[in-house]
Amino acid sequence: MASSIIIPWIFYIQILAISSKAIAAVPAIIVFGDSSIDSGNNNYLPTVAKCNFEPYGRDFPGGTPTGRFCNGRLPPDFVSEGFGLKPIIPAFLDPTFSISDFATGVCFGSSGAGYDNSTAAILKVFPLWKQVEFFKDYQTKLRAYLGDEKANEVISEALYIISVGTNDFLINYYNFPQRRAQFTIPKYEDFLIGNAEDFIRKIYGLGARKLSLTGLPPMGCLPLQRTLNLKHPHSCSEERNKVALEFNEKLKVLVVKLMIELPGLEVLYTDVYELLSQLITQPSQYGFEVAEAACCGTGLFETGILCNRLTPYTCLDADKYVFWDAFHPSERANKIMSDDMLPSLKLAFL
């Protein structure tokens, strides 16, 4: 039964990869972060932060729930395809893939992770330091597969996508007292920026040179945050959006600092706040019909295990919705955002 599900979408990947007419501008796409990019690593963890069940993945090739928090593909999948590489970035822990697949793209991300290690501990997922360990393991396997010279070339020329940070606020800071007792919001932002810098320096030390550092989205406008906004029911939380903007400004400063201090490092700050805000406030201009609620269930709170095949009211056409579940964009929204960022990525790293 399992093989009948897995084979069709692996076959689809192979066909698309062969038929791609674009010339690869970078040899591989390597991904770190949270559920915005996790392609299934959490499937192999005893955590509730997973979605390897229907209706997740219903619009993915073969209709397979891979562990992506989406009805289909995620931004790194589209970016990889846009660079002329394969249209799917596999999860490092997925046993159906091998180093031959990972040589052109791999995801170490873990849904529920953050820049703060304590964020990952809440849902018992892989923190960034563990993702770095996966990267080291990957390098060992890549060198055995390609040889040292070719592997080192892949590592130095690959595009590294980093997308993380939302959970530090929405899962950790606002829900649990420990960090609030230690830090004001500005100080917590600074703490996270310090952790982000440490992480980037670590992967730089392991050979990463071309980085796309993704900022926070308008997190106060996620459907779940609208639901939790008791002061202004079903409206965006402007206070949380303000925090996202403040944090993003600090990320931009970090980008400049690191490019000055680390020879050969190229970092592109990738803004998702502005475009996703436009999709939310002007959905009809992008062909969407619903932006304030998600496709899955009522669209107000369902995500993860609460969004399952028995969940009532799930929409029939996710393309009409900006959000797939109450925390994550739909595949179509991901595609629009990826198409928007691709020209800047190519300009920066060609």
mmCIF file of C-alpha atoms in Angstrom:
data_model
loop_
_atom_site.group_PDB
_atom_site.id
_atom_site.type_symbol
_atom_site.label_atom_id
_atom_site.label_comp_id
_atom_site.label_asym_id
_atom_site.label_seq_id
_atom_site.Cartn_x
_atom_site.Cartn_y
_atom_site.Cartn_z
ATOM 1 C CA MET A 1 0.000 0.000 0.000
ATOM 2 C CA ALA A 2 2.784 2.415 0.954
ATOM 3 C CA SER A 3 4.700 1.861 -2.274
ATOM 4 C CA SER A 4 1.625 2.581 -4.359
ATOM 5 C CA ILE A 5 1.424 5.998 -2.717
ATOM 6 C CA ILE A 6 5.118 6.879 -2.832
ATOM 7 C CA ILE A 7 6.059 5.744 -6.350
ATOM 8 C CA PRO A 8 3.784 8.101 -8.364
ATOM 9 C CA TRP A 9 5.105 11.333 -6.886
ATOM 10 C CA ILE A 10 8.734 10.186 -6.983
ATOM 11 C CA PHE A 11 8.166 9.373 -10.658
ATOM 12 C CA TYR A 12 6.650 12.829 -11.123
ATOM 13 C CA ILE A 13 9.739 14.423 -9.579
ATOM 14 C CA GLN A 14 12.015 12.519 -11.945
ATOM 15 C CA ILE A 15 9.993 13.477 -15.012
ATOM 16 C CA LEU A 16 9.887 17.159 -14.098
ATOM 17 C CA ALA A 17 13.579 17.211 -13.268
ATOM 18 C CA ILE A 18 14.462 15.634 -16.624
ATOM 19 C CA SER A 19 12.151 17.879 -18.599
ATOM 20 C CA SER A 20 13.264 21.121 -16.949
ATOM 21 C CA LYS A 21 14.717 23.392 -19.603
ATOM 22 C CA ALA A 22 16.203 25.899 -17.204
ATOM 23 C CA ILE A 23 19.911 25.826 -16.543
ATOM 24 C CA ALA A 24 20.761 25.352 -12.887
ATOM 25 C CA ALA A 25 22.323 28.526 -11.548
ATOM 26 C CA VAL A 26 23.408 26.871 -8.302
ATOM 27 C CA PRO A 27 24.173 23.170 -7.800
ATOM 28 C CA ALA A 28 21.874 22.634 -4.812
ATOM 29 C CA ILE A 29 19.269 24.202 -2.553
ATOM 30 C CA ILE A 30 19.904 23.547 1.165
ATOM 31 C CA VAL A 31 17.194 24.482 3.632
ATOM 32 C CA PHE A 32 17.043 25.217 7.370
ATOM 33 C CA GLY A 33 14.129 26.383 9.473
ATOM 34 C CA ASP A 34 10.589 25.635 10.606
ATOM 35 C CA SER A 35 7.209 24.587 9.170
ATOM 36 C CA SER A 36 7.423 27.259 6.480
ATOM 37 C CA ILE A 37 10.005 25.014 4.779
ATOM 38 C CA ASP A 38 9.928 21.579 6.520
ATOM 39 C CA SER A 39 9.312 18.942 3.851
ATOM 40 C CA GLY A 40 8.770 16.074 6.273
ATOM 41 C CA ASN A 41 11.542 15.684 8.855
ATOM 42 C CA ASN A 42 9.043 15.795 11.715
ATOM 43 C CA ASN A 43 7.413 12.618 10.380
ATOM 44 C CA TYR A 44 10.211 10.789 12.180
ATOM 45 C CA LEU A 45 9.694 12.446 15.557
ATOM 46 C CA PRO A 46 7.217 11.686 18.368
ATOM 47 C CA THR A 47 5.699 15.182 18.145
ATOM 48 C CA VAL A 48 2.282 16.646 17.485
ATOM 49 C CA ALA A 49 3.958 19.122 15.124
ATOM 50 C CA LYS A 50 3.491 16.946 12.060
ATOM 51 C CA CYS A 51 1.026 16.676 9.209
ATOM 52 C CA ASN A 52 1.753 13.449 7.346
ATOM 53 C CA PHE A 53 -1.946 12.739 6.947
ATOM 54 C CA GLU A 54 -4.868 13.903 4.834
ATOM 55 C CA PRO A 55 -5.996 16.459 3.816
ATOM 56 C CA TYR A 56 -2.428 17.826 3.893
ATOM 57 C CA GLY A 57 -0.755 17.229 0.566
ATOM 58 C CA ARG A 58 -3.976 16.727 -1.341
ATOM 59 C CA ASP A 59 -2.689 18.975 -4.175
ATOM 60 C CA PHE A 60 0.884 17.674 -3.957
ATOM 61 C CA PRO A 61 1.960 15.439 -6.865
ATOM 62 C CA GLY A 62 0.207 12.127 -6.283
ATOM 63 C CA GLY A 63 -1.977 13.627 -3.553
ATOM 64 C CA THR A 64 0.575 12.543 -0.968
ATOM 65 C CA PRO A 65 0.696 13.998 2.574
ATOM 66 C CA THR A 66 4.488 14.318 2.814
ATOM 67 C CA GLY A 67 4.728 16.244 6.068
ATOM 68 C CA ARG A 68 4.610 19.668 4.434
ATOM 69 C CA PHE A 69 2.248 22.029 6.263
ATOM 70 C CA CYS A 70 0.409 22.820 3.060
ATOM 71 C CA ASN A 71 -2.009 21.394 0.526
ATOM 72 C CA GLY A 72 0.913 21.205 -1.906
ATOM 73 C CA ARG A 73 4.418 22.518 -2.344
ATOM 74 C CA LEU A 74 6.417 24.967 -0.224
ATOM 75 C CA PRO A 75 8.565 27.955 -1.296
ATOM 76 C CA PRO A 76 11.884 26.019 -1.410
ATOM 77 C CA ASP A 77 10.290 23.546 -3.829
ATOM 78 C CA PHE A 78 9.338 26.377 -6.180
ATOM 79 C CA VAL A 79 12.702 28.108 -5.759
ATOM 80 C CA SER A 80 14.520 24.877 -6.617
ATOM 81 C CA GLU A 81 12.421 24.449 -9.742
ATOM 82 C CA GLY A 82 12.980 28.101 -10.631
ATOM 83 C CA PHE A 83 16.748 27.546 -10.522
ATOM 84 C CA GLY A 84 16.431 24.640 -12.937
ATOM 85 C CA LEU A 85 16.812 21.984 -10.255
ATOM 86 C CA LYS A 86 14.259 19.393 -9.142
ATOM 87 C CA PRO A 87 10.743 20.590 -8.239
ATOM 88 C CA ILE A 88 10.774 18.953 -4.823
ATOM 89 C CA ILE A 89 13.246 19.454 -1.948
ATOM 90 C CA PRO A 90 13.314 16.183 0.034
ATOM 91 C CA ALA A 91 13.501 15.918 3.806
ATOM 92 C CA PHE A 92 16.894 14.707 5.032
ATOM 93 C CA LEU A 93 15.328 12.022 7.221
ATOM 94 C CA ASP A 94 13.027 10.627 4.525
ATOM 95 C CA PRO A 95 14.273 7.064 3.886
ATOM 96 C CA THR A 96 12.789 7.000 0.380
ATOM 97 C CA PHE A 97 15.569 9.384 -0.702
ATOM 98 C CA SER A 98 19.335 8.931 -0.741
ATOM 99 C CA ILE A 99 22.432 11.079 -1.064
ATOM 100 C CA SER A 100 22.035 11.019 -4.855
ATOM 101 C CA ASP A 101 18.774 12.939 -4.340
ATOM 102 C CA PHE A 102 20.155 15.180 -1.608
ATOM 103 C CA ALA A 103 23.148 16.193 -3.756
ATOM 104 C CA THR A 104 20.982 18.784 -5.533
ATOM 105 C CA GLY A 105 18.741 19.769 -2.641
ATOM 106 C CA VAL A 106 17.911 18.814 0.916
ATOM 107 C CA CYS A 107 15.836 20.128 3.801
ATOM 108 C CA PHE A 108 17.004 19.932 7.421
ATOM 109 C CA GLY A 109 14.096 22.038 8.718
ATOM 110 C CA SER A 110 11.754 21.031 11.519
ATOM 111 C CA SER A 111 8.247 22.351 12.067
ATOM 112 C CA GLY A 112 8.009 24.097 15.434
ATOM 113 C CA ALA A 113 11.667 25.156 15.516
ATOM 114 C CA GLY A 114 12.924 28.667 16.209
ATOM 115 C CA TYR A 115 16.078 30.690 16.688
ATOM 116 C CA ASP A 116 15.544 30.025 20.401
ATOM 117 C CA ASN A 117 16.370 26.401 21.323
ATOM 118 C CA SER A 118 13.647 26.487 23.963
ATOM 119 C CA THR A 119 11.063 26.994 21.200
ATOM 120 C CA ALA A 120 11.896 23.633 19.634
ATOM 121 C CA ALA A 121 11.766 22.004 23.076
ATOM 122 C CA ILE A 122 8.093 22.956 23.498
ATOM 123 C CA LEU A 123 6.960 20.613 20.725
ATOM 124 C CA LYS A 124 9.966 18.279 20.959
ATOM 125 C CA VAL A 125 11.278 19.010 17.474
ATOM 126 C CA PHE A 126 14.729 19.550 15.981
ATOM 127 C CA PRO A 127 16.348 22.847 17.085
ATOM 128 C CA LEU A 128 18.730 24.701 14.804
ATOM 129 C CA TRP A 129 21.797 23.184 16.477
ATOM 130 C CA LYS A 130 20.493 19.717 15.551
ATOM 131 C CA GLN A 131 19.834 20.887 12.005
ATOM 132 C CA VAL A 132 23.494 21.914 11.864
ATOM 133 C CA GLU A 133 24.431 18.380 12.956
ATOM 134 C CA PHE A 134 22.330 17.040 10.081
ATOM 135 C CA PHE A 135 24.259 19.367 7.761
ATOM 136 C CA LYS A 136 27.558 17.924 8.991
ATOM 137 C CA ASP A 137 26.267 14.389 8.425
ATOM 138 C CA TYR A 138 25.120 15.422 4.961
ATOM 139 C CA GLN A 139 28.577 16.764 4.121
ATOM 140 C CA THR A 140 30.197 13.478 5.100
ATOM 141 C CA LYS A 141 27.808 11.552 2.870
ATOM 142 C CA LEU A 142 28.178 14.051 0.026
ATOM 143 C CA ARG A 143 31.965 13.769 0.058
ATOM 144 C CA ALA A 144 31.730 9.982 -0.002
ATOM 145 C CA TYR A 145 29.324 10.220 -2.939
ATOM 146 C CA LEU A 146 30.947 12.966 -5.048
ATOM 147 C CA GLY A 147 34.505 13.090 -3.799
ATOM 148 C CA ASP A 148 35.998 15.941 -1.792
ATOM 149 C CA GLU A 149 36.545 18.420 -4.617
ATOM 150 C CA LYS A 150 33.080 18.174 -6.167
ATOM 151 C CA ALA A 151 31.363 18.036 -2.777
ATOM 152 C CA ASN A 152 33.184 21.149 -1.587
ATOM 153 C CA GLU A 153 32.080 22.924 -4.758
ATOM 154 C CA VAL A 154 28.444 21.987 -4.119
ATOM 155 C CA ILE A 155 28.675 23.137 -0.494
ATOM 156 C CA SER A 156 30.221 26.509 -1.358
ATOM 157 C CA GLU A 157 28.055 27.239 -4.408
ATOM 158 C CA ALA A 158 24.714 25.990 -3.046
ATOM 159 C CA LEU A 159 21.927 28.397 -2.143
ATOM 160 C CA TYR A 160 21.018 28.159 1.530
ATOM 161 C CA ILE A 161 17.448 29.100 2.457
ATOM 162 C CA ILE A 162 16.829 30.003 6.109
ATOM 163 C CA SER A 163 13.215 30.543 7.173
ATOM 164 C CA VAL A 164 12.521 30.584 10.903
ATOM 165 C CA GLY A 165 11.515 32.871 13.773
ATOM 166 C CA THR A 166 7.714 33.065 13.836
ATOM 167 C CA ASN A 167 7.416 30.243 16.379
ATOM 168 C CA ASP A 168 9.695 32.036 18.810
ATOM 169 C CA PHE A 169 6.967 34.605 19.282
ATOM 170 C CA LEU A 170 3.694 32.813 18.557
ATOM 171 C CA ILE A 171 4.453 29.450 20.187
ATOM 172 C CA ASN A 172 7.010 30.445 22.804
ATOM 173 C CA TYR A 173 7.083 34.083 23.968
ATOM 174 C CA TYR A 174 3.366 34.839 23.945
ATOM 175 C CA ASN A 175 2.282 31.458 25.380
ATOM 176 C CA PHE A 176 4.837 30.603 28.057
ATOM 177 C CA PRO A 177 6.084 32.776 30.928
ATOM 178 C CA GLN A 178 9.778 31.866 31.010
ATOM 179 C CA ARG A 179 11.022 34.127 28.220
ATOM 180 C CA ARG A 180 8.602 36.929 29.161
ATOM 181 C CA ALA A 181 10.084 36.872 32.667
ATOM 182 C CA GLN A 182 13.590 37.159 31.205
ATOM 183 C CA PHE A 183 13.085 39.573 28.309
ATOM 184 C CA THR A 184 11.014 42.502 27.152
ATOM 185 C CA ILE A 185 10.001 42.061 23.507
ATOM 186 C CA PRO A 186 12.860 44.267 22.192
ATOM 187 C CA LYS A 187 15.359 42.370 24.332
ATOM 188 C CA TYR A 188 13.948 39.034 23.151
ATOM 189 C CA GLU A 189 14.308 40.220 19.558
ATOM 190 C CA ASP A 190 17.956 41.027 20.303
ATOM 191 C CA PHE A 191 18.429 37.608 21.902
ATOM 192 C CA LEU A 192 17.027 35.928 18.776
ATOM 193 C CA ILE A 193 19.204 38.049 16.491
ATOM 194 C CA GLY A 194 22.243 36.921 18.488
ATOM 195 C CA ASN A 195 21.188 33.307 18.016
ATOM 196 C CA ALA A 196 20.628 33.915 14.310
ATOM 197 C CA GLU A 197 24.138 35.345 14.025
ATOM 198 C CA ASP A 198 25.635 32.351 15.842
ATOM 199 C CA PHE A 199 23.768 29.956 13.542
ATOM 200 C CA ILE A 200 24.908 31.713 10.365
ATOM 201 C CA ARG A 201 28.499 31.808 11.577
ATOM 202 C CA LYS A 202 28.337 28.066 12.206
ATOM 203 C CA ILE A 203 27.130 27.167 8.728
ATOM 204 C CA TYR A 204 29.589 29.691 7.253
ATOM 205 C CA GLY A 205 32.322 27.798 9.082
ATOM 206 C CA LEU A 206 31.024 24.638 7.402
ATOM 207 C CA GLY A 207 31.262 26.170 3.943
ATOM 208 C CA ALA A 208 27.962 27.996 3.314
ATOM 209 C CA ARG A 209 28.495 31.171 1.298
ATOM 210 C CA LYS A 210 25.189 32.042 -0.448
ATOM 211 C CA LEU A 211 22.315 32.635 1.951
ATOM 212 C CA SER A 212 18.704 33.726 1.630
ATOM 213 C CA LEU A 213 17.578 34.904 5.062
ATOM 214 C CA THR A 214 13.797 35.121 5.224
ATOM 215 C CA GLY A 215 12.119 37.704 7.420
ATOM 216 C CA LEU A 216 8.997 37.200 9.499
ATOM 217 C CA PRO A 217 5.557 37.334 7.858
ATOM 218 C CA PRO A 218 2.719 39.578 9.080
ATOM 219 C CA MET A 219 2.168 37.081 11.863
ATOM 220 C CA GLY A 220 -0.643 39.056 13.451
ATOM 221 C CA CYS A 221 -2.753 38.354 10.352
ATOM 222 C CA LEU A 222 -2.472 34.568 10.419
ATOM 223 C CA PRO A 223 -6.013 33.188 10.814
ATOM 224 C CA LEU A 224 -5.211 31.682 14.210
ATOM 225 C CA GLN A 225 -3.937 35.027 15.468
ATOM 226 C CA ARG A 226 -7.114 36.717 14.248
ATOM 227 C CA THR A 227 -9.116 34.144 16.222
ATOM 228 C CA LEU A 228 -7.057 34.816 19.354
ATOM 229 C CA ASN A 229 -7.377 38.590 19.018
ATOM 230 C CA LEU A 230 -9.949 39.143 21.758
ATOM 231 C CA LYS A 231 -9.618 42.939 21.718
ATOM 232 C CA HIS A 232 -10.589 43.155 18.060
ATOM 233 C CA PRO A 233 -12.180 39.810 17.089
ATOM 234 C CA HIS A 234 -11.200 38.449 13.674
ATOM 235 C CA SER A 235 -8.960 41.429 12.964
ATOM 236 C CA CYS A 236 -5.203 41.317 12.527
ATOM 237 C CA SER A 237 -3.159 41.841 15.667
ATOM 238 C CA GLU A 238 -1.341 45.032 14.797
ATOM 239 C CA GLU A 239 0.845 44.682 17.887
ATOM 240 C CA ARG A 240 2.193 41.348 16.627
ATOM 241 C CA ASN A 241 2.669 42.687 13.136
ATOM 242 C CA LYS A 242 4.656 45.557 14.623
ATOM 243 C CA VAL A 243 6.920 43.041 16.393
ATOM 244 C CA ALA A 244 7.486 41.242 13.089
ATOM 245 C CA LEU A 245 8.476 44.488 11.391
ATOM 246 C CA GLU A 246 10.825 45.443 14.247
ATOM 247 C CA PHE A 247 12.485 42.046 14.132
ATOM 248 C CA ASN A 248 12.848 42.211 10.352
ATOM 249 C CA GLU A 249 14.660 45.542 10.609
ATOM 250 C CA LYS A 250 17.119 43.963 13.028
ATOM 251 C CA LEU A 251 17.619 41.035 10.625
ATOM 252 C CA LYS A 252 18.546 43.504 7.883
ATOM 253 C CA VAL A 253 21.170 45.080 10.131
ATOM 254 C CA LEU A 254 22.536 41.610 10.880
ATOM 255 C CA VAL A 255 22.824 40.859 7.157
ATOM 256 C CA VAL A 256 25.023 43.922 6.614
ATOM 257 C CA LYS A 257 27.139 43.135 9.666
ATOM 258 C CA LEU A 258 27.813 39.549 8.601
ATOM 259 C CA MET A 259 28.669 40.444 5.017
ATOM 260 C CA ILE A 260 31.235 42.933 6.297
ATOM 261 C CA GLU A 261 32.778 40.565 8.822
ATOM 262 C CA LEU A 262 32.715 37.215 6.955
ATOM 263 C CA PRO A 263 34.820 37.163 3.753
ATOM 264 C CA GLY A 264 33.037 35.718 0.738
ATOM 265 C CA LEU A 265 29.629 35.576 2.407
ATOM 266 C CA GLU A 266 26.655 36.732 0.330
ATOM 267 C CA VAL A 267 23.359 37.144 2.176
ATOM 268 C CA LEU A 268 20.097 38.301 0.668
ATOM 269 C CA TYR A 269 17.419 39.418 3.098
ATOM 270 C CA THR A 270 14.203 37.986 1.661
ATOM 271 C CA ASP A 271 11.086 39.950 2.549
ATOM 272 C CA VAL A 272 7.819 38.032 2.757
ATOM 273 C CA TYR A 273 6.009 40.533 4.954
ATOM 274 C CA GLU A 274 5.048 43.018 2.263
ATOM 275 C CA LEU A 275 3.724 40.631 -0.378
ATOM 276 C CA LEU A 276 1.853 38.398 2.051
ATOM 277 C CA SER A 277 0.298 41.555 3.511
ATOM 278 C CA GLN A 278 -0.891 42.457 0.025
ATOM 279 C CA LEU A 279 -2.362 38.998 -0.511
ATOM 280 C CA ILE A 280 -4.224 39.370 2.787
ATOM 281 C CA THR A 281 -5.486 42.928 2.301
ATOM 282 C CA GLN A 282 -6.119 42.771 -1.467
ATOM 283 C CA PRO A 283 -6.866 39.088 -2.135
ATOM 284 C CA SER A 284 -9.041 39.653 -5.207
ATOM 285 C CA GLN A 285 -6.166 41.353 -7.041
ATOM 286 C CA TYR A 286 -4.308 38.041 -6.865
ATOM 287 C CA GLY A 287 -7.285 35.819 -7.650
ATOM 288 C CA PHE A 288 -8.100 34.828 -4.073
ATOM 289 C CA GLU A 289 -11.547 34.926 -2.529
ATOM 290 C CA VAL A 290 -10.752 34.391 1.173
ATOM 291 C CA ALA A 291 -7.874 35.793 3.229
ATOM 292 C CA GLU A 292 -9.168 36.104 6.774
ATOM 293 C CA ALA A 293 -9.841 32.376 7.253
ATOM 294 C CA ALA A 294 -8.086 29.235 6.038
ATOM 295 C CA CYS A 295 -9.263 26.415 3.799
ATOM 296 C CA CYS A 296 -9.047 23.619 6.365
ATOM 297 C CA GLY A 297 -12.072 23.232 8.634
ATOM 298 C CA THR A 298 -13.631 26.463 9.844
ATOM 299 C CA GLY A 299 -10.358 28.161 8.931
ATOM 300 C CA LEU A 300 -10.188 29.829 12.315
ATOM 301 C CA PHE A 301 -7.953 27.558 14.394
ATOM 302 C CA GLU A 302 -7.335 24.235 12.662
ATOM 303 C CA THR A 303 -3.696 23.323 12.056
ATOM 304 C CA GLY A 304 -1.697 20.115 12.484
ATOM 305 C CA ILE A 305 -3.715 17.318 14.077
ATOM 306 C CA LEU A 306 -6.814 19.521 14.214
ATOM 307 C CA CYS A 307 -6.748 19.644 10.405
ATOM 308 C CA ASN A 308 -7.397 16.029 9.447
ATOM 309 C CA ARG A 309 -9.534 14.037 7.027
ATOM 310 C CA LEU A 310 -12.436 14.046 9.509
ATOM 311 C CA THR A 311 -12.340 17.825 10.017
ATOM 312 C CA PRO A 312 -15.648 19.230 8.732
ATOM 313 C CA TYR A 313 -16.126 22.256 6.469
ATOM 314 C CA THR A 314 -12.756 21.997 4.683
ATOM 315 C CA CYS A 315 -12.952 23.890 1.405
ATOM 316 C CA LEU A 316 -12.999 22.157 -1.961
ATOM 317 C CA ASP A 317 -10.629 24.553 -3.752
ATOM 318 C CA ALA A 318 -7.617 25.742 -1.772
ATOM 319 C CA ASP A 319 -6.542 27.990 -4.655
ATOM 320 C CA LYS A 320 -9.261 30.428 -3.564
ATOM 321 C CA TYR A 321 -7.658 30.793 -0.128
ATOM 322 C CA VAL A 322 -4.519 32.667 0.902
ATOM 323 C CA PHE A 323 -4.124 30.237 3.816
ATOM 324 C CA TRP A 324 -4.339 26.466 3.774
ATOM 325 C CA ASP A 325 -4.584 26.002 7.541
ATOM 326 C CA ALA A 326 -4.800 28.567 10.323
ATOM 327 C CA PHE A 327 -1.018 29.026 10.403
ATOM 328 C CA HIS A 328 0.298 28.308 6.895
ATOM 329 C CA PRO A 329 -0.242 29.698 3.381
ATOM 330 C CA SER A 330 -1.798 27.671 0.595
ATOM 331 C CA GLU A 331 0.292 26.251 -2.226
ATOM 332 C CA ARG A 332 -0.915 28.983 -4.568
ATOM 333 C CA ALA A 333 0.129 31.692 -2.112
ATOM 334 C CA ASN A 334 3.506 29.972 -1.736
ATOM 335 C CA LYS A 335 3.893 29.971 -5.522
ATOM 336 C CA ILE A 336 3.091 33.679 -5.798
ATOM 337 C CA MET A 337 5.588 34.558 -3.053
ATOM 338 C CA SER A 338 8.260 32.299 -4.557
ATOM 339 C CA ASP A 339 7.821 33.779 -8.024
ATOM 340 C CA ASP A 340 8.218 37.215 -6.461
ATOM 341 C CA MET A 341 11.490 36.361 -4.699
ATOM 342 C CA LEU A 342 13.106 34.406 -7.555
ATOM 343 C CA PRO A 343 14.352 37.399 -9.609
ATOM 344 C CA SER A 344 16.149 38.850 -6.578
ATOM 345 C CA LEU A 345 17.654 35.469 -5.728
ATOM 346 C CA LYS A 346 18.916 34.991 -9.277
ATOM 347 C CA LEU A 347 20.276 38.518 -9.431
ATOM 348 C CA ALA A 348 22.123 38.004 -6.149
ATOM 349 C CA PHE A 349 23.526 34.551 -6.761
ATOM 350 C CA LEU A 350 24.016 34.099 -10.509
#
